[in-house]
GROMACS .gro file of C-alpha atoms in nm:
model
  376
    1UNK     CA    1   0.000   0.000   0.000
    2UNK     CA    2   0.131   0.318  -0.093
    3UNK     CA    3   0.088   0.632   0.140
    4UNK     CA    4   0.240   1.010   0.174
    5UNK     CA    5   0.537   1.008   0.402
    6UNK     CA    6   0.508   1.362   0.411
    7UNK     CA    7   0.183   1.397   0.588
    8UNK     CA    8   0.319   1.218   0.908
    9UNK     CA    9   0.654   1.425   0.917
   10UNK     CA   10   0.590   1.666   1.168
   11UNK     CA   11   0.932   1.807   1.319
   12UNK     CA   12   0.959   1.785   1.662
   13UNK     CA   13   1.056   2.175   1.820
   14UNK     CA   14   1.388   2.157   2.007
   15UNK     CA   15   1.385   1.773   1.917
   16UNK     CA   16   1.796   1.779   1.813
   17UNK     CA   17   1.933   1.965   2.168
   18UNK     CA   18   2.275   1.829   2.357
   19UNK     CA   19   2.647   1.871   2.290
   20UNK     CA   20   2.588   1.832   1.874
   21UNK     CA   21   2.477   2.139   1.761
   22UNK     CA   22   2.061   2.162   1.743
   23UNK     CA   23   2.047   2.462   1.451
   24UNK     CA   24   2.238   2.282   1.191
   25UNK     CA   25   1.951   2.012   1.247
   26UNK     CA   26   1.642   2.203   1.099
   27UNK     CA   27   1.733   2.157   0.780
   28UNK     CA   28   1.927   2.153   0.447
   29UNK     CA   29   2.205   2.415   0.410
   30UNK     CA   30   2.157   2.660   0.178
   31UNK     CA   31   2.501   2.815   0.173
   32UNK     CA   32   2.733   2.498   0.125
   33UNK     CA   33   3.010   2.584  -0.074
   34UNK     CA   34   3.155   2.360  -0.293
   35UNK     CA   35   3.552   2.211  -0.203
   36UNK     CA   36   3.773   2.048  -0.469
   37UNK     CA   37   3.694   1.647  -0.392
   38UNK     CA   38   4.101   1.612  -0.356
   39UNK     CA   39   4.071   1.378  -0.042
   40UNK     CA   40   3.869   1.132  -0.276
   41UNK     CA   41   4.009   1.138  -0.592
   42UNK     CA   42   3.978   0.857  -0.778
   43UNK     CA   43   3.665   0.707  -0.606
   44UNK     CA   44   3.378   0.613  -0.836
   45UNK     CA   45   3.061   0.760  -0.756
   46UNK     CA   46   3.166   1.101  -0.604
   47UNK     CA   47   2.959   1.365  -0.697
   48UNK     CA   48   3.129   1.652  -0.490
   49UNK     CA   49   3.264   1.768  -0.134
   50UNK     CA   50   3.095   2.017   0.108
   51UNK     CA   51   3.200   2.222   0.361
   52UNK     CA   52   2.990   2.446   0.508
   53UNK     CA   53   2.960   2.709   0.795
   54UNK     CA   54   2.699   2.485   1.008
   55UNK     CA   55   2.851   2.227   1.018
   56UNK     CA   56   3.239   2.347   1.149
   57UNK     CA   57   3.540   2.137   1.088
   58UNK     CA   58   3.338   1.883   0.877
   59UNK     CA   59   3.356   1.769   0.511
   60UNK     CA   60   3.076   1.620   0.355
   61UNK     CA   61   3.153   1.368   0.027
   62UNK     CA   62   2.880   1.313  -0.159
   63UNK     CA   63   2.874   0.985  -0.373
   64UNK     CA   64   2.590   0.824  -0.576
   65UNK     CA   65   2.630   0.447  -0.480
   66UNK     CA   66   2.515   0.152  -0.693
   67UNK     CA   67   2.370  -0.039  -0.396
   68UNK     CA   68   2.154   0.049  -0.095
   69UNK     CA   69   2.131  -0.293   0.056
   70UNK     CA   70   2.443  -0.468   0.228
   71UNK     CA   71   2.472  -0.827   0.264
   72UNK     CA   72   2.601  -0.941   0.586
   73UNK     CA   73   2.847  -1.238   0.480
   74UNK     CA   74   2.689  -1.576   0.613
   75UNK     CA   75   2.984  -1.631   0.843
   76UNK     CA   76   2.847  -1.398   1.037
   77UNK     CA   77   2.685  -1.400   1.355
   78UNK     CA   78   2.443  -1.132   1.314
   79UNK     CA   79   2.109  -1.216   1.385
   80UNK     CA   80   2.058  -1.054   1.036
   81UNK     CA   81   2.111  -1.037   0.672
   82UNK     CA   82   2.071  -0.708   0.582
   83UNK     CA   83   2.177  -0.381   0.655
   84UNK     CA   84   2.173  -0.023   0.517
   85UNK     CA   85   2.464   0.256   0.583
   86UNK     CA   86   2.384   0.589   0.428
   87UNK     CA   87   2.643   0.737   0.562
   88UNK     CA   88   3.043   0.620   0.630
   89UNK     CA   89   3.217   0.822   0.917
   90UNK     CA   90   3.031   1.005   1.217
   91UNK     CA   91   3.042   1.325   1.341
   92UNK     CA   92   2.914   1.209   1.708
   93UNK     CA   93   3.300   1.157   1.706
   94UNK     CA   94   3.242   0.900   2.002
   95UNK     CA   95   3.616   0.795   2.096
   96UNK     CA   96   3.553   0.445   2.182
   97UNK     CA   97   3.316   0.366   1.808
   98UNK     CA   98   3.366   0.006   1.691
   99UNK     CA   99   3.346   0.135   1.320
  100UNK     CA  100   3.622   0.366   1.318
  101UNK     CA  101   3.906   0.097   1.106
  102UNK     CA  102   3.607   0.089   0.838
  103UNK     CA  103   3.716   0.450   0.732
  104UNK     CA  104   4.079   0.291   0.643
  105UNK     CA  105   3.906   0.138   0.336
  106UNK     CA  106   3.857   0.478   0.213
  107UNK     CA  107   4.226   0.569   0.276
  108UNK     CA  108   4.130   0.819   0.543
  109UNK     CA  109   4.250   0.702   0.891
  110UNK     CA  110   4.032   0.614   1.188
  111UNK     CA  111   4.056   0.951   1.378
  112UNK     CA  112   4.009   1.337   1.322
  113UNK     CA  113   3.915   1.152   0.936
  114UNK     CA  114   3.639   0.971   1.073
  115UNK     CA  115   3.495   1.248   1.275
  116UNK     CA  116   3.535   1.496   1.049
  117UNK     CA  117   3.510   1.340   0.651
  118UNK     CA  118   3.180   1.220   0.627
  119UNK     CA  119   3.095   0.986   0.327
  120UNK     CA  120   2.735   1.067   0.254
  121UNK     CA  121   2.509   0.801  -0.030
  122UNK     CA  122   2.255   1.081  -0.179
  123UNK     CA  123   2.057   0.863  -0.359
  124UNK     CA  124   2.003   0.570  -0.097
  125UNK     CA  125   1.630   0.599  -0.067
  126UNK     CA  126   1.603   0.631  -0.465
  127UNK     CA  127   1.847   0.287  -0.510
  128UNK     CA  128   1.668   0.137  -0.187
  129UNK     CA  129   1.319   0.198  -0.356
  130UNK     CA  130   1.464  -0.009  -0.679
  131UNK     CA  131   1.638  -0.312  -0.521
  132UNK     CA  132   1.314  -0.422  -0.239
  133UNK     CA  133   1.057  -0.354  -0.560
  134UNK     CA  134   1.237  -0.630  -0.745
  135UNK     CA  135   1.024  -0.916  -0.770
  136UNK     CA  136   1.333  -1.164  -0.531
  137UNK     CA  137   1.307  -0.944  -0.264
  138UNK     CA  138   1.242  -1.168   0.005
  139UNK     CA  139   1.162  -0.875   0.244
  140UNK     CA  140   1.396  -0.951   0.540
  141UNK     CA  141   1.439  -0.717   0.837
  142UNK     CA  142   1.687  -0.437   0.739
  143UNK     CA  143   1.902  -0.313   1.000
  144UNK     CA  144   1.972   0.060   1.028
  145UNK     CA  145   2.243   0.179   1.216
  146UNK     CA  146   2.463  -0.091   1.266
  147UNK     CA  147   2.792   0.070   1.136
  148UNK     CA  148   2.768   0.440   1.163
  149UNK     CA  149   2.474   0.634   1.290
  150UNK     CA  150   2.177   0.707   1.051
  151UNK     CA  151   2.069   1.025   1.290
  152UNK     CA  152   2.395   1.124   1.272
  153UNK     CA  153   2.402   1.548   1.251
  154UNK     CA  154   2.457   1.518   0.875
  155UNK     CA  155   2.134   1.389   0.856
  156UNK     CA  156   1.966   1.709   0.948
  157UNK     CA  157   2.104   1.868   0.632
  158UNK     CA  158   2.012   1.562   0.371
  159UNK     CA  159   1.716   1.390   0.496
  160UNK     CA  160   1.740   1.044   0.376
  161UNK     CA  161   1.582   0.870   0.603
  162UNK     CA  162   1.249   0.928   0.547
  163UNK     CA  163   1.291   0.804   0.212
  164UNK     CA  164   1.438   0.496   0.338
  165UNK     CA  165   1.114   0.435   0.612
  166UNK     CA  166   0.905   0.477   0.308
  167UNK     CA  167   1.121   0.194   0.091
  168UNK     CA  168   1.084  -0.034   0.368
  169UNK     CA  169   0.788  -0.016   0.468
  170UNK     CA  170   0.550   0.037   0.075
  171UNK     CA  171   0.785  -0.328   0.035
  172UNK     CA  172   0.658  -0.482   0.344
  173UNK     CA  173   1.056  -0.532   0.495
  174UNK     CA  174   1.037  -0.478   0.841
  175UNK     CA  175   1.301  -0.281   0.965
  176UNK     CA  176   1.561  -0.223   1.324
  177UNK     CA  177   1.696   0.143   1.383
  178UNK     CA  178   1.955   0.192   1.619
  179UNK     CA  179   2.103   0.565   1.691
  180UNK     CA  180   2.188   0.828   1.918
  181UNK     CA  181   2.063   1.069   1.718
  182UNK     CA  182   1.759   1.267   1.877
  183UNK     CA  183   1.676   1.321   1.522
  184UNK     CA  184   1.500   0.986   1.510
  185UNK     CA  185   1.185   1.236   1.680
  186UNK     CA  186   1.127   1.405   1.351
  187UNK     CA  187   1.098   1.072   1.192
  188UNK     CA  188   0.883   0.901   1.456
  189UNK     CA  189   0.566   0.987   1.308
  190UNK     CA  190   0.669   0.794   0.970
  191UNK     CA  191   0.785   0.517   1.142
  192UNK     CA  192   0.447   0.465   1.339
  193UNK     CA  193   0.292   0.452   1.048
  194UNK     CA  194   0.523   0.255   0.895
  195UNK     CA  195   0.463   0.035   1.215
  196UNK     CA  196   0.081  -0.079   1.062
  197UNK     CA  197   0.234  -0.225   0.729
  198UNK     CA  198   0.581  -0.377   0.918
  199UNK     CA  199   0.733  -0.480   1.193
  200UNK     CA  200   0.947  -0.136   1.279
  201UNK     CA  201   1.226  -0.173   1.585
  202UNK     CA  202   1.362   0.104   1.798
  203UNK     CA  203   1.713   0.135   2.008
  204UNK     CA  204   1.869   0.426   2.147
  205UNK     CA  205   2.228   0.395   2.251
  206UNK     CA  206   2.272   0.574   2.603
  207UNK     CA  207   2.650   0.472   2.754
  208UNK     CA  208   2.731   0.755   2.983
  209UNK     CA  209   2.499   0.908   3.260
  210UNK     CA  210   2.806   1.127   3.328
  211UNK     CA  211   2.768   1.475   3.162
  212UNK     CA  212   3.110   1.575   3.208
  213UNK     CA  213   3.279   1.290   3.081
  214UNK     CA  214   3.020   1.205   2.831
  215UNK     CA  215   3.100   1.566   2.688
  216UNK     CA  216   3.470   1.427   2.626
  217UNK     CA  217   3.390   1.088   2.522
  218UNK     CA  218   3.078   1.140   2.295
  219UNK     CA  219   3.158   1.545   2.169
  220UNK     CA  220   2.917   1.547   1.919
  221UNK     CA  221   2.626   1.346   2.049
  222UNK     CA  222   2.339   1.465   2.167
  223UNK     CA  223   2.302   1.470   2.542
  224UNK     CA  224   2.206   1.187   2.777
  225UNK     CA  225   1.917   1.339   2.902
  226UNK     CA  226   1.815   1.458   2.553
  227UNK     CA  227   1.854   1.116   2.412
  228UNK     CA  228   1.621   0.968   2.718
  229UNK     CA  229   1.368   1.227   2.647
  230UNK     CA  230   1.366   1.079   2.320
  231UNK     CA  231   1.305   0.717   2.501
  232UNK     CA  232   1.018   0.882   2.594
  233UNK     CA  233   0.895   1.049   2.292
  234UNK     CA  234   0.896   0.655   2.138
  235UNK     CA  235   0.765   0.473   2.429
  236UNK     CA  236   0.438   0.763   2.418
  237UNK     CA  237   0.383   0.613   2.069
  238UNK     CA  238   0.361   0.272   2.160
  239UNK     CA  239   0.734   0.178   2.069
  240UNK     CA  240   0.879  -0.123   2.264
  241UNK     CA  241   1.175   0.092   2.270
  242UNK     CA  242   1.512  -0.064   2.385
  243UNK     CA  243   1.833   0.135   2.577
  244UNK     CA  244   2.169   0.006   2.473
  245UNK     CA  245   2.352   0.067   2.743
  246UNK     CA  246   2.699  -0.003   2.627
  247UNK     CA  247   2.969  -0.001   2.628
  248UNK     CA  248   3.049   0.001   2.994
  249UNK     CA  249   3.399   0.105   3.057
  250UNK     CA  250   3.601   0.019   3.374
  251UNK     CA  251   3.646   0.240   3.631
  252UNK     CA  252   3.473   0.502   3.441
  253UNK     CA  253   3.123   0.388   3.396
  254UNK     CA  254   3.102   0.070   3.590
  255UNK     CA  255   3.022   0.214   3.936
  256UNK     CA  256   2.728   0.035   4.144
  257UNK     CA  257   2.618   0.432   4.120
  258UNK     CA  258   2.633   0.508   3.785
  259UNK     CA  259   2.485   0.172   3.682
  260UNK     CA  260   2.189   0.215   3.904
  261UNK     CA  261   2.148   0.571   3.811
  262UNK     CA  262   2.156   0.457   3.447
  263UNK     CA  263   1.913   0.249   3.509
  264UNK     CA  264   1.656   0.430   3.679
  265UNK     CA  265   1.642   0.684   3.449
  266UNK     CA  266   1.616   0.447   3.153
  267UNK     CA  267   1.342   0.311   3.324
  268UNK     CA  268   1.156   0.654   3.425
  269UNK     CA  269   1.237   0.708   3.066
  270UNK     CA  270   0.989   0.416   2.933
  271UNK     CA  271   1.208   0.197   2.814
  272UNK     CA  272   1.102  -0.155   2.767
  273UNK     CA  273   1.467  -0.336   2.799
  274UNK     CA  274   1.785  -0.306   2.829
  275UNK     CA  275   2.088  -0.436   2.700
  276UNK     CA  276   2.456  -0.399   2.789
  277UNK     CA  277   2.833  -0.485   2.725
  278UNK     CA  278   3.183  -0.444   2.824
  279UNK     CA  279   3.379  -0.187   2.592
  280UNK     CA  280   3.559  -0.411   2.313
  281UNK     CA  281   3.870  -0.195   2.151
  282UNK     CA  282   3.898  -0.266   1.790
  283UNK     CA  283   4.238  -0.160   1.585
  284UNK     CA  284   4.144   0.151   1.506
  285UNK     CA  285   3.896   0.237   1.790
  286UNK     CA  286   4.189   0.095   2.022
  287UNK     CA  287   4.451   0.336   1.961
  288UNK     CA  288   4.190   0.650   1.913
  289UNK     CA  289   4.060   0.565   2.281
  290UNK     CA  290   4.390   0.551   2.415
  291UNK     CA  291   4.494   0.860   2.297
  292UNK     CA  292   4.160   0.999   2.485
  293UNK     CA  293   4.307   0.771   2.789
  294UNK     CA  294   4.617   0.949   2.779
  295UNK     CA  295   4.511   1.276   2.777
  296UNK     CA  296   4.177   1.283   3.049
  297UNK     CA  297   4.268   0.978   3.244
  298UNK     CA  298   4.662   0.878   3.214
  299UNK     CA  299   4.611   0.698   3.570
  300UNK     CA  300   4.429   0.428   3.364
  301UNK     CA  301   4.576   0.412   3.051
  302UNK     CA  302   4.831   0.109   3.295
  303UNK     CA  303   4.514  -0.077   3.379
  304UNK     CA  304   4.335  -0.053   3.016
  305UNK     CA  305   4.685  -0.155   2.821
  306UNK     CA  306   4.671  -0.498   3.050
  307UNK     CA  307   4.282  -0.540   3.009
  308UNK     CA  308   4.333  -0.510   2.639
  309UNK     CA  309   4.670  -0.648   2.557
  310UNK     CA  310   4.574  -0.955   2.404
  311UNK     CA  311   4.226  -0.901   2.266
  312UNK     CA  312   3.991  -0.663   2.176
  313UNK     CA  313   3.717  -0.774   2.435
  314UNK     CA  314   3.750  -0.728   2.795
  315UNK     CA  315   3.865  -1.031   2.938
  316UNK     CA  316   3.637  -1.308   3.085
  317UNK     CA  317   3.700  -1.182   3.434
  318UNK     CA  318   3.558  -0.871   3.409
  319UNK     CA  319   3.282  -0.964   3.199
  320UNK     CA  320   3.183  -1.223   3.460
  321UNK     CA  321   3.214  -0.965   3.722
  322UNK     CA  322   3.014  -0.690   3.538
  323UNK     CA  323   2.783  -0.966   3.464
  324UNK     CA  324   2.700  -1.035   3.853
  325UNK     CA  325   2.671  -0.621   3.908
  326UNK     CA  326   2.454  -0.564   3.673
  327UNK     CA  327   2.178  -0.805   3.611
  328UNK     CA  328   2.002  -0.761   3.995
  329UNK     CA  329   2.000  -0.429   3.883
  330UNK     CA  330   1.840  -0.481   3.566
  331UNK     CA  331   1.593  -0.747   3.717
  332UNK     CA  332   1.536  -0.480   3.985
  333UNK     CA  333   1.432  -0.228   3.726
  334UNK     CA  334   1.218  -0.465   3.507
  335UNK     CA  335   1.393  -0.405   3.194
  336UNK     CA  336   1.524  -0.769   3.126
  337UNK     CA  337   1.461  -0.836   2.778
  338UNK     CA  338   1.495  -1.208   2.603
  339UNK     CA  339   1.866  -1.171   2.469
  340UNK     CA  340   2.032  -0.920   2.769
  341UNK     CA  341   2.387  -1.162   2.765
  342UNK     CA  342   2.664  -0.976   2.723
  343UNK     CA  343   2.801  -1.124   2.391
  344UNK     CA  344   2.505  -1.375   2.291
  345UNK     CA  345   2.499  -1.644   2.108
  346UNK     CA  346   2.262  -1.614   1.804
  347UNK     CA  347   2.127  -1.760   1.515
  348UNK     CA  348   1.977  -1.618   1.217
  349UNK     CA  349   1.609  -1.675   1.132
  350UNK     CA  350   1.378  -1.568   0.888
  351UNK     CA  351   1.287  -1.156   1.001
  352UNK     CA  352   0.995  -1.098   0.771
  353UNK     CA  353   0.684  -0.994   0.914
  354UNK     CA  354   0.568  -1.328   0.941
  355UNK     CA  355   0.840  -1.508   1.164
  356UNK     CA  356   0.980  -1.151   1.336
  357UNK     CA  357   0.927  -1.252   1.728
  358UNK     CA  358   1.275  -1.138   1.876
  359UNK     CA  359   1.443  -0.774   1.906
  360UNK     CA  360   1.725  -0.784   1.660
  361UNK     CA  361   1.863  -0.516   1.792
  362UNK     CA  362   1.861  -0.657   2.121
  363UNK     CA  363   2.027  -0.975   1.972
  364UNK     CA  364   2.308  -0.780   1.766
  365UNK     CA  365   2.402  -0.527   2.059
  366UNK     CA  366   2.650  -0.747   2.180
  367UNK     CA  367   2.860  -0.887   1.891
  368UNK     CA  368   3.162  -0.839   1.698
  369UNK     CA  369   3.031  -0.632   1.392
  370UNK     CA  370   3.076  -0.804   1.076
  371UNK     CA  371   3.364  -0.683   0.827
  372UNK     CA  372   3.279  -0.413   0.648
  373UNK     CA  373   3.288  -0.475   0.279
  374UNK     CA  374   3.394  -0.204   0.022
  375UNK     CA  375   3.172   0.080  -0.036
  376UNK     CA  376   3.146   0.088  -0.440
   0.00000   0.00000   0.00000
């Protein structure tokens, strides 16, 4: 069934507020000026690069991409097939971010580059729209925001996820989002009305209830309490919505204080579960986040170079421990959902509308993201 996505998207006042700035939000840019695409040449599909006043200290590249849909390779353990990226690199510039070695692909490196050079697909809902009308769709759940964030700020300025929630959801796929992005408010209109056709999945991913050191950690993300209010704005829509609350971090998040304060506001916040993990420490992510170490807490950096020296997960030890803190708390709270293991094990199944009776995004928090395949 076709309908008007426009006639549910009714922005949200103040709905973008925290540390990422809420006015370049509202809307596309009229004064971008054009850059010379020097940092890409070479890469097929670039259309141009952007730099503009709202958005300070960040390029945008804008590429027209052949594909919308990503394959997970069947190796994987993601609880999923498919998943959708319309943009590469992330301006919530969160120290710690899994996906920051991705951006090597691109020959930019996994730092100030992936903070600051923002890959951006124009033309994802338009591709989208053509690959789930073809006839061997077999409309599987899509995940969004498994590698970068889809409510990332550049979304403000190009606006292409409603065109993806419309995709999805006139092609009967159902569909996971996960993002910190208070953005996802302007859109949740669209996707409760995509909700009636599809089964439609919510996450918001809320790590630090800290606002100095989430300030450092997370400088471009909205903040915590705007992100919860966003919980909030879901949950009053019906939305099972789920709180990621990862990663923990030792001896900076991991508190019997922090955690239950975490908690009860995620709770007060609506939230129907919650799900957690240890900070893992890619290559890439790994050196970026000791850098941050260094520099705001050098009395750690000792403790974190041990913890991490021969793996990029915690180690057993402290899983098992943070394991046996946590989970009275989140029984306590009522926000156990039916994959809250840190690190599950899981299988794929079939995610159409039909057989969907798990959270995905519940199911994927936890695991090693798969590798992330070339762009073009």
């Amino acid at each position: 069934m076709r309908w008007n996505q426009q006639s549910t998207l009714t922005p949200t006042p103040g709905a973008q507020t925290g540390s990422a700035s809420a006015g370049a939000e509202a809307g596309p840019v009229e004064s971008a000026t054009t850059a010379p695409p020097a940092e890409l040449f070479g890469l097929k599909g670039l259309v141009r690069s952007v730099r503009t006043p709202e958005f300070a200290g960040v390029t945008f590249h804008e590429v027209l991409a052949k594909s919308a849909l990503n394959k997970v390779p069947a190796a994987s353990s993601m609880p999923f097939t498919w998943t959708i990226n319309p943009y590469r690199g992330c301006s919530h510039a969160c120290v710690y971010c899994f996906a920051r070695s991705t951006h090597r692909y691109l020959d930019f490196d996994s730092g100030q580059d992936f903070d600051r050079q923002v890959i951006v697909k124009v033309n994802t809902p338009e591709v989208l729209a053509a690959e789930v009308a073809k006839p061997k769709w077999a409309r599987e759940l899509v995940a969004l925001g498994t590698n970068t964030d889809p409510y990332q700020r550049a979304e403000g300025r190009y606006s292409l996820m409603p065109g993806i929630i419309t995709a999805l959801a006139e092609h009967g796929t159902p569909m996971s989002v996960l993002t910190k992005g208070t953005l996802l408010r302007r859109d949740l209109p669209l996707l409760a009305r995509a909700r009636e056709d599809v089964d439609v999945e919510i996450s918001m991913s809320i790590a630090v209830f800290d606002d100095t050191l989430q300030q450092t950690i997370e400088p471009g993300t909205p903040t915590t309490t705007a992100r919860l209010a966003t919980v909030r704005a879901a949950a009053n829509l019906g939305f099972n919505v789920t709180v990621f609350l990862m990663p923990v971090m030792p001896k900076l998040t991991d508190s019997m204080d922090h955690l239950d304060a975490a908690l009860s506001a995620i709770k007060e916040a609506g939230a129907s579960r919650v799900v957690y993990g240890a900070l893992h420490l890619r290559p890439g992510a790994r050196e970026w986040f000791f850098e941050w170490l260094e520099r705001e807490h050098p009395e750690l950096l000792p403790r974190y170079r041990r913890m991490y020296a021969k793996s990029s997960y915690a180690s057993k030890e402290y899983r098992a421990w943070l394991s046996r803190r946590i989970n009275p708390l989140i029984d306590a709270y009522d926000l156990r959902g039916s994959a809250d293991d840190d690190y599950p094990m899981t299988k794929r199944g079939d995610r159409t509308r039909s057989g969907a009776a798990t959270s995905t995004a519940a199911q994927a928090a936890s695991l090693t993201p798969p590798p992330q395949e070339a762009l073009f």
